[in-house]
Amino acid sequence: MRRLPGRRAWRRTFASACALGLLVAGGAAVAPGAVAAGPAAGRATEPGPYSPPAEPTDEPAPTSPPPTVEPPVETSGPAAPPTTPTPGTTTGGPVPSSGPPAVTVAPSRPTYSPPSRPPAATLAPPATAGVKVSTGDVTLPAGYWNSASTVVILNVTVANTGTASAGVRLSYTLPAGLTDAGTSGCAAAGNRDYRCGQWTTAPGAQFSTRLRIRVDGDAWRNVPLAGSVRVTATGSAGTASDDEGFAVLFPPGPPVPGITMSAGEVSFDAEGAGTEFLVRLGNTGRADAEGRVDVLLPAGVTVATPPAGCVAVAATRTRCELGTVRPGRTEEVRLPVTATAQALRSAPLSGAVIGRLDPRHGADRRMQLSFRITATAPDLPAAVSPPAPVTSPDLRPAGRHPARAGGRTALGGAADRRVGAAGARRRAGGGMVAAAARQHAADRRRGDRGG
């Protein structure tokens, strides 16, 4: 009778369980720590979880088959050595302290960069004081000839051109026939001078003020007239000042029938070079009249060379005779004028022209007018001349001699050739002496060996 296959399977399972129990018992007796290591090794080699064998019973239950895995791929060469774990990777067991230190990958060599040079310490420029003033002119309207006095406005602009805050004070000087008409914050200081209060200004600030000026009805008799304005800035950076003149300009008059007159403006460049001044005198009457003009100039402005018919009657006055001026005709005269440096600094200035027509019968006709004199302020950068090159005797070019800077002369060339020949002879003589000394030493050595 055939045995049932279930009993054979049970017997094999029972035998395996007994053998495994004996092995476990024996290992525990020899090395107690091995029992704990066994499951860890089993887990490391078995792909699936480990299940301890069940104790045998009378009727063991059937077990499921173990899961299948792909067989390992066979390789012809030896297995590759284990790689050293990179830093930061944990392994299954602790690293023994008695072993060599773990090998770490050397960090990449840093790229060397030279230390950057610290920026040079910049010193703040010192604070500076600066101020600038500019003015208009006192220009009288045509109604001036019908009034006992006229009040006009003089505009003044002040700018703090420094780099620090400063207190700015203003003062002005008026010519004869002009007085202050009650400008707020200003008072007379004597000698036709007036002073005003102080403004506190920030760097770069600019402001304007208006001065009220009264012009007397007879002031025209004292032409030419001009005044000046001065400002002073005081602060922690020091004191600075500036001034500018202004002209007093009267309209043509007093109005007289039968005569007209006009004049141009005089404008100088920064050098005060000569310019031309044009005056015209017209006869609007019914009869012929002899014409004459007088040109009055301020100090420092003169007529360089009076043209024909003109003559200097004073340092600042030139008279020109125009001859007969027929009715309805206009005569003109051109005068070359120049200015001194002081006059240019005082500009703008004013001059005056007095015209006269004297008919053969009746009273003469006379009128005058004012004209403006200006100058272009020099605004050129200071020219700095470079230092002249200095040649040191120790730094002259090679092969050159100061006495032969222009080239080698025949005498110099012969001298150089003589020096070269003498040097060659010295070198040849030195070589002969050295050869004789070597020969003498060789003879002595041979004599010593023969003895």
PDB file of C-alpha atoms in Angstrom, residues 155-374:
ATOM      1  CA  ASN A 155      15.149 144.385  -9.288  1.00  0.00           C
ATOM      2  CA  VAL A 156      18.007 142.592  -7.511  1.00  0.00           C
ATOM      3  CA  THR A 157      18.674 138.833  -7.611  1.00  0.00           C
ATOM      4  CA  VAL A 158      20.927 137.147  -5.042  1.00  0.00           C
ATOM      5  CA  ALA A 159      22.246 133.567  -5.136  1.00  0.00           C
ATOM      6  CA  ASN A 160      24.185 131.600  -2.515  1.00  0.00           C
ATOM      7  CA  THR A 161      26.813 129.925  -4.684  1.00  0.00           C
ATOM      8  CA  GLY A 162      28.709 128.389  -1.763  1.00  0.00           C
ATOM      9  CA  THR A 163      28.402 124.937  -0.210  1.00  0.00           C
ATOM     10  CA  ALA A 164      27.281 126.058   3.239  1.00  0.00           C
ATOM     11  CA  SER A 165      24.437 128.068   4.659  1.00  0.00           C
ATOM     12  CA  ALA A 166      25.186 131.738   5.100  1.00  0.00           C
ATOM     13  CA  GLY A 167      23.626 134.991   6.165  1.00  0.00           C
ATOM     14  CA  VAL A 168      23.401 137.446   3.270  1.00  0.00           C
ATOM     15  CA  ARG A 169      23.315 141.213   3.680  1.00  0.00           C
ATOM     16  CA  LEU A 170      22.598 143.702   0.903  1.00  0.00           C
ATOM     17  CA  SER A 171      23.651 147.307   0.512  1.00  0.00           C
ATOM     18  CA  TYR A 172      23.393 149.760  -2.374  1.00  0.00           C
ATOM     19  CA  THR A 173      24.690 153.174  -3.394  1.00  0.00           C
ATOM     20  CA  LEU A 174      22.561 155.707  -5.296  1.00  0.00           C
ATOM     21  CA  PRO A 175      23.854 158.593  -7.452  1.00  0.00           C
ATOM     22  CA  ALA A 176      22.905 162.236  -7.017  1.00  0.00           C
ATOM     23  CA  GLY A 177      19.222 162.901  -7.630  1.00  0.00           C
ATOM     24  CA  LEU A 178      18.134 159.393  -6.504  1.00  0.00           C
ATOM     25  CA  THR A 179      16.942 158.379  -3.033  1.00  0.00           C
ATOM     26  CA  ASP A 180      15.308 155.350  -1.449  1.00  0.00           C
ATOM     27  CA  ALA A 181      11.532 155.501  -1.565  1.00  0.00           C
ATOM     28  CA  GLY A 182      10.845 153.391   1.526  1.00  0.00           C
ATOM     29  CA  THR A 183      12.160 149.918   0.725  1.00  0.00           C
ATOM     30  CA  SER A 184      11.090 147.595   3.558  1.00  0.00           C
ATOM     31  CA  GLY A 185      14.012 146.405   5.692  1.00  0.00           C
ATOM     32  CA  CYS A 186      16.505 148.989   4.375  1.00  0.00           C
ATOM     33  CA  ALA A 187      17.754 152.227   5.917  1.00  0.00           C
ATOM     34  CA  ALA A 188      20.099 155.064   5.019  1.00  0.00           C
ATOM     35  CA  ALA A 189      23.692 154.599   6.179  1.00  0.00           C
ATOM     36  CA  GLY A 190      25.128 157.946   5.057  1.00  0.00           C
ATOM     37  CA  ASN A 191      27.112 159.040   1.994  1.00  0.00           C
ATOM     38  CA  ARG A 192      24.262 157.935  -0.335  1.00  0.00           C
ATOM     39  CA  ASP A 193      24.587 154.353   0.965  1.00  0.00           C
ATOM     40  CA  TYR A 194      21.702 152.160   2.124  1.00  0.00           C
ATOM     41  CA  ARG A 195      21.858 148.904   4.063  1.00  0.00           C
ATOM     42  CA  CYS A 196      19.301 146.135   4.380  1.00  0.00           C
ATOM     43  CA  GLY A 197      18.702 143.306   6.852  1.00  0.00           C
ATOM     44  CA  GLN A 198      20.084 139.774   6.630  1.00  0.00           C
ATOM     45  CA  TRP A 199      18.630 136.746   4.894  1.00  0.00           C
ATOM     46  CA  THR A 200      19.529 133.192   5.937  1.00  0.00           C
ATOM     47  CA  THR A 201      20.169 131.216   2.764  1.00  0.00           C
ATOM     48  CA  ALA A 202      20.887 127.553   2.093  1.00  0.00           C
ATOM     49  CA  PRO A 203      23.546 126.411  -0.384  1.00  0.00           C
ATOM     50  CA  GLY A 204      22.309 126.992  -3.915  1.00  0.00           C
ATOM     51  CA  ALA A 205      19.374 129.126  -2.795  1.00  0.00           C
ATOM     52  CA  GLN A 206      18.382 132.056  -4.985  1.00  0.00           C
ATOM     53  CA  PHE A 207      15.946 134.866  -4.303  1.00  0.00           C
ATOM     54  CA  SER A 208      15.037 138.317  -5.597  1.00  0.00           C
ATOM     55  CA  THR A 209      14.161 141.569  -3.915  1.00  0.00           C
ATOM     56  CA  ARG A 210      12.762 144.876  -5.171  1.00  0.00           C
ATOM     57  CA  LEU A 211      14.219 148.241  -4.217  1.00  0.00           C
ATOM     58  CA  ARG A 212      11.982 151.318  -4.468  1.00  0.00           C
ATOM     59  CA  ILE A 213      13.961 154.227  -5.910  1.00  0.00           C
ATOM     60  CA  ARG A 214      12.798 157.848  -6.237  1.00  0.00           C
ATOM     61  CA  VAL A 215      14.289 159.875  -9.123  1.00  0.00           C
ATOM     62  CA  ASP A 216      14.129 163.653  -8.814  1.00  0.00           C
ATOM     63  CA  GLY A 217      12.711 165.691 -11.710  1.00  0.00           C
ATOM     64  CA  ASP A 218      16.045 167.527 -12.161  1.00  0.00           C
ATOM     65  CA  ALA A 219      18.273 164.441 -11.932  1.00  0.00           C
ATOM     66  CA  TRP A 220      18.665 164.433 -15.729  1.00  0.00           C
ATOM     67  CA  ARG A 221      20.890 167.497 -15.469  1.00  0.00           C
ATOM     68  CA  ASN A 222      23.601 165.347 -13.812  1.00  0.00           C
ATOM     69  CA  VAL A 223      23.823 162.640 -16.474  1.00  0.00           C
ATOM     70  CA  PRO A 224      25.373 160.151 -16.854  1.00  0.00           C
ATOM     71  CA  LEU A 225      24.165 158.502 -13.657  1.00  0.00           C
ATOM     72  CA  ALA A 226      24.878 155.014 -12.299  1.00  0.00           C
ATOM     73  CA  GLY A 227      24.708 153.181  -8.970  1.00  0.00           C
ATOM     74  CA  SER A 228      25.823 149.865  -7.500  1.00  0.00           C
ATOM     75  CA  VAL A 229      24.565 146.984  -5.370  1.00  0.00           C
ATOM     76  CA  ARG A 230      26.748 144.906  -3.061  1.00  0.00           C
ATOM     77  CA  VAL A 231      26.029 141.635  -1.203  1.00  0.00           C
ATOM     78  CA  THR A 232      28.043 139.905   1.525  1.00  0.00           C
ATOM     79  CA  ALA A 233      27.590 136.286   2.645  1.00  0.00           C
ATOM     80  CA  THR A 234      28.902 135.279   6.078  1.00  0.00           C
ATOM     81  CA  GLY A 235      28.803 131.769   7.552  1.00  0.00           C
ATOM     82  CA  SER A 236      30.813 128.862   8.922  1.00  0.00           C
ATOM     83  CA  ALA A 237      32.676 128.574   5.602  1.00  0.00           C
ATOM     84  CA  GLY A 238      33.881 132.170   5.700  1.00  0.00           C
ATOM     85  CA  THR A 239      32.864 135.409   4.044  1.00  0.00           C
ATOM     86  CA  ALA A 240      32.249 136.143   0.372  1.00  0.00           C
ATOM     87  CA  SER A 241      31.005 139.225  -1.440  1.00  0.00           C
ATOM     88  CA  ASP A 242      29.957 140.392  -4.892  1.00  0.00           C
ATOM     89  CA  ASP A 243      28.788 143.632  -6.459  1.00  0.00           C
ATOM     90  CA  GLU A 244      27.265 144.885  -9.695  1.00  0.00           C
ATOM     91  CA  GLY A 245      26.467 148.291 -11.082  1.00  0.00           C
ATOM     92  CA  PHE A 246      23.248 149.544 -12.612  1.00  0.00           C
ATOM     93  CA  ALA A 247      22.525 152.317 -15.077  1.00  0.00           C
ATOM     94  CA  VAL A 248      20.028 155.156 -14.759  1.00  0.00           C
ATOM     95  CA  LEU A 249      18.442 155.554 -18.186  1.00  0.00           C
ATOM     96  CA  PHE A 250      16.443 158.680 -19.099  1.00  0.00           C
ATOM     97  CA  PRO A 251      14.155 158.861 -22.117  1.00  0.00           C
ATOM     98  CA  PRO A 252      15.001 161.356 -24.864  1.00  0.00           C
ATOM     99  CA  GLY A 253      14.007 164.847 -23.732  1.00  0.00           C
ATOM    100  CA  PRO A 254      12.965 167.140 -22.460  1.00  0.00           C
ATOM    101  CA  PRO A 255      10.529 167.016 -25.365  1.00  0.00           C
ATOM    102  CA  VAL A 256      11.263 169.853 -27.790  1.00  0.00           C
ATOM    103  CA  PRO A 257       9.630 170.296 -31.205  1.00  0.00           C
ATOM    104  CA  GLY A 258      11.832 170.306 -34.251  1.00  0.00           C
ATOM    105  CA  ILE A 259      14.584 167.909 -33.030  1.00  0.00           C
ATOM    106  CA  THR A 260      15.021 164.122 -32.677  1.00  0.00           C
ATOM    107  CA  MET A 261      17.937 162.061 -31.440  1.00  0.00           C
ATOM    108  CA  SER A 262      18.857 158.395 -30.907  1.00  0.00           C
ATOM    109  CA  ALA A 263      21.910 156.444 -29.788  1.00  0.00           C
ATOM    110  CA  GLY A 264      22.991 152.838 -29.734  1.00  0.00           C
ATOM    111  CA  GLU A 265      24.307 150.746 -26.871  1.00  0.00           C
ATOM    112  CA  VAL A 266      27.991 150.249 -26.133  1.00  0.00           C
ATOM    113  CA  SER A 267      29.015 146.644 -25.486  1.00  0.00           C
ATOM    114  CA  PHE A 268      32.592 145.611 -24.682  1.00  0.00           C
ATOM    115  CA  ASP A 269      34.082 142.147 -24.696  1.00  0.00           C
ATOM    116  CA  ALA A 270      36.036 140.769 -21.746  1.00  0.00           C
ATOM    117  CA  GLU A 271      39.258 142.405 -22.992  1.00  0.00           C
ATOM    118  CA  GLY A 272      37.741 145.874 -23.350  1.00  0.00           C
ATOM    119  CA  ALA A 273      38.615 146.036 -27.035  1.00  0.00           C
ATOM    120  CA  GLY A 274      37.454 149.041 -28.995  1.00  0.00           C
ATOM    121  CA  THR A 275      33.886 149.227 -30.216  1.00  0.00           C
ATOM    122  CA  GLU A 276      31.862 151.776 -32.150  1.00  0.00           C
ATOM    123  CA  PHE A 277      29.218 154.085 -30.757  1.00  0.00           C
ATOM    124  CA  LEU A 278      26.588 155.498 -33.135  1.00  0.00           C
ATOM    125  CA  VAL A 279      24.655 158.749 -32.573  1.00  0.00           C
ATOM    126  CA  ARG A 280      21.942 160.214 -34.858  1.00  0.00           C
ATOM    127  CA  LEU A 281      20.577 163.792 -34.768  1.00  0.00           C
ATOM    128  CA  GLY A 282      17.528 164.813 -36.853  1.00  0.00           C
ATOM    129  CA  ASN A 283      15.974 168.151 -37.799  1.00  0.00           C
ATOM    130  CA  THR A 284      12.160 168.019 -37.852  1.00  0.00           C
ATOM    131  CA  GLY A 285      11.754 171.805 -38.074  1.00  0.00           C
ATOM    132  CA  ARG A 286      11.194 174.040 -41.075  1.00  0.00           C
ATOM    133  CA  ALA A 287      14.561 175.790 -41.183  1.00  0.00           C
ATOM    134  CA  ASP A 288      18.174 174.824 -41.514  1.00  0.00           C
ATOM    135  CA  ALA A 289      20.122 174.519 -38.260  1.00  0.00           C
ATOM    136  CA  GLU A 290      23.656 173.871 -37.198  1.00  0.00           C
ATOM    137  CA  GLY A 291      23.912 170.511 -35.496  1.00  0.00           C
ATOM    138  CA  ARG A 292      26.148 169.508 -32.593  1.00  0.00           C
ATOM    139  CA  VAL A 293      26.336 166.521 -30.211  1.00  0.00           C
ATOM    140  CA  ASP A 294      28.220 166.110 -26.946  1.00  0.00           C
ATOM    141  CA  VAL A 295      28.976 162.549 -25.795  1.00  0.00           C
ATOM    142  CA  LEU A 296      29.467 162.112 -22.044  1.00  0.00           C
ATOM    143  CA  LEU A 297      31.164 158.909 -20.894  1.00  0.00           C
ATOM    144  CA  PRO A 298      31.783 157.520 -17.393  1.00  0.00           C
ATOM    145  CA  ALA A 299      35.268 157.281 -15.916  1.00  0.00           C
ATOM    146  CA  GLY A 300      37.389 154.647 -17.635  1.00  0.00           C
ATOM    147  CA  VAL A 301      35.503 154.828 -20.948  1.00  0.00           C
ATOM    148  CA  THR A 302      37.005 157.142 -23.554  1.00  0.00           C
ATOM    149  CA  VAL A 303      36.919 157.950 -27.244  1.00  0.00           C
ATOM    150  CA  ALA A 304      40.123 156.432 -28.573  1.00  0.00           C
ATOM    151  CA  THR A 305      40.628 158.569 -31.682  1.00  0.00           C
ATOM    152  CA  PRO A 306      38.069 161.313 -32.314  1.00  0.00           C
ATOM    153  CA  PRO A 307      37.004 161.361 -35.978  1.00  0.00           C
ATOM    154  CA  ALA A 308      37.035 164.456 -38.154  1.00  0.00           C
ATOM    155  CA  GLY A 309      34.873 167.217 -36.716  1.00  0.00           C
ATOM    156  CA  CYS A 310      35.131 165.817 -33.140  1.00  0.00           C
ATOM    157  CA  VAL A 311      37.347 166.981 -30.301  1.00  0.00           C
ATOM    158  CA  ALA A 312      37.768 166.050 -26.624  1.00  0.00           C
ATOM    159  CA  VAL A 313      36.700 169.030 -24.539  1.00  0.00           C
ATOM    160  CA  ALA A 314      37.191 167.105 -21.266  1.00  0.00           C
ATOM    161  CA  ALA A 315      38.452 163.740 -20.105  1.00  0.00           C
ATOM    162  CA  THR A 316      34.956 162.264 -20.288  1.00  0.00           C
ATOM    163  CA  ARG A 317      33.323 164.573 -22.868  1.00  0.00           C
ATOM    164  CA  THR A 318      33.706 164.645 -26.649  1.00  0.00           C
ATOM    165  CA  ARG A 319      32.046 167.249 -28.887  1.00  0.00           C
ATOM    166  CA  CYS A 320      31.255 166.679 -32.541  1.00  0.00           C
ATOM    167  CA  GLU A 321      30.160 169.428 -34.988  1.00  0.00           C
ATOM    168  CA  LEU A 322      27.780 168.057 -37.620  1.00  0.00           C
ATOM    169  CA  GLY A 323      27.437 171.152 -39.799  1.00  0.00           C
ATOM    170  CA  THR A 324      24.178 172.263 -41.319  1.00  0.00           C
ATOM    171  CA  VAL A 325      21.286 169.886 -40.829  1.00  0.00           C
ATOM    172  CA  ARG A 326      18.537 170.624 -43.313  1.00  0.00           C
ATOM    173  CA  PRO A 327      14.855 170.160 -42.450  1.00  0.00           C
ATOM    174  CA  GLY A 328      13.805 166.504 -42.599  1.00  0.00           C
ATOM    175  CA  ARG A 329      17.425 165.279 -42.642  1.00  0.00           C
ATOM    176  CA  THR A 330      19.301 163.196 -40.067  1.00  0.00           C
ATOM    177  CA  GLU A 331      23.044 163.295 -39.527  1.00  0.00           C
ATOM    178  CA  GLU A 332      25.058 160.622 -37.744  1.00  0.00           C
ATOM    179  CA  VAL A 333      28.477 160.253 -36.156  1.00  0.00           C
ATOM    180  CA  ARG A 334      30.425 157.141 -35.179  1.00  0.00           C
ATOM    181  CA  LEU A 335      32.872 157.220 -32.291  1.00  0.00           C
ATOM    182  CA  PRO A 336      35.440 154.492 -31.448  1.00  0.00           C
ATOM    183  CA  VAL A 337      35.437 153.920 -27.690  1.00  0.00           C
ATOM    184  CA  THR A 338      37.579 151.817 -25.347  1.00  0.00           C
ATOM    185  CA  ALA A 339      37.331 150.883 -21.663  1.00  0.00           C
ATOM    186  CA  THR A 340      39.756 150.190 -18.848  1.00  0.00           C
ATOM    187  CA  ALA A 341      39.716 147.033 -16.727  1.00  0.00           C
ATOM    188  CA  GLN A 342      38.231 148.936 -13.792  1.00  0.00           C
ATOM    189  CA  ALA A 343      35.392 150.245 -15.936  1.00  0.00           C
ATOM    190  CA  LEU A 344      34.684 146.727 -17.190  1.00  0.00           C
ATOM    191  CA  ARG A 345      34.447 145.458 -13.616  1.00  0.00           C
ATOM    192  CA  SER A 346      31.989 148.255 -12.762  1.00  0.00           C
ATOM    193  CA  ALA A 347      29.703 147.577 -15.741  1.00  0.00           C
ATOM    194  CA  PRO A 348      26.912 147.998 -16.513  1.00  0.00           C
ATOM    195  CA  LEU A 349      27.381 151.739 -16.729  1.00  0.00           C
ATOM    196  CA  SER A 350      25.603 154.540 -18.534  1.00  0.00           C
ATOM    197  CA  GLY A 351      26.526 157.450 -20.753  1.00  0.00           C
ATOM    198  CA  ALA A 352      24.656 160.407 -22.102  1.00  0.00           C
ATOM    199  CA  VAL A 353      24.329 162.313 -25.366  1.00  0.00           C
ATOM    200  CA  ILE A 354      23.286 165.960 -25.546  1.00  0.00           C
ATOM    201  CA  GLY A 355      22.086 167.134 -28.958  1.00  0.00           C
ATOM    202  CA  ARG A 356      21.588 170.689 -30.146  1.00  0.00           C
ATOM    203  CA  LEU A 357      20.178 172.365 -33.270  1.00  0.00           C
ATOM    204  CA  ASP A 358      20.887 176.087 -33.659  1.00  0.00           C
ATOM    205  CA  PRO A 359      18.826 177.700 -36.487  1.00  0.00           C
ATOM    206  CA  ARG A 360      19.906 180.943 -38.085  1.00  0.00           C
ATOM    207  CA  HIS A 361      16.842 182.688 -36.700  1.00  0.00           C
ATOM    208  CA  GLY A 362      15.107 181.864 -33.456  1.00  0.00           C
ATOM    209  CA  ALA A 363      15.995 179.918 -30.322  1.00  0.00           C
ATOM    210  CA  ASP A 364      18.066 176.773 -30.419  1.00  0.00           C
ATOM    211  CA  ARG A 365      16.517 173.359 -29.797  1.00  0.00           C
ATOM    212  CA  ARG A 366      18.145 170.969 -27.319  1.00  0.00           C
ATOM    213  CA  MET A 367      17.524 167.428 -25.947  1.00  0.00           C
ATOM    214  CA  GLN A 368      19.427 164.576 -24.344  1.00  0.00           C
ATOM    215  CA  LEU A 369      19.199 160.840 -23.760  1.00  0.00           C
ATOM    216  CA  SER A 370      21.003 158.062 -21.891  1.00  0.00           C
ATOM    217  CA  PHE A 371      22.590 154.903 -23.256  1.00  0.00           C
ATOM    218  CA  ARG A 372      23.759 151.715 -21.639  1.00  0.00           C
ATOM    219  CA  ILE A 373      27.377 150.482 -21.442  1.00  0.00           C
ATOM    220  CA  THR A 374      27.863 146.760 -20.823  1.00  0.00           C
TER     221      THR A 374
END
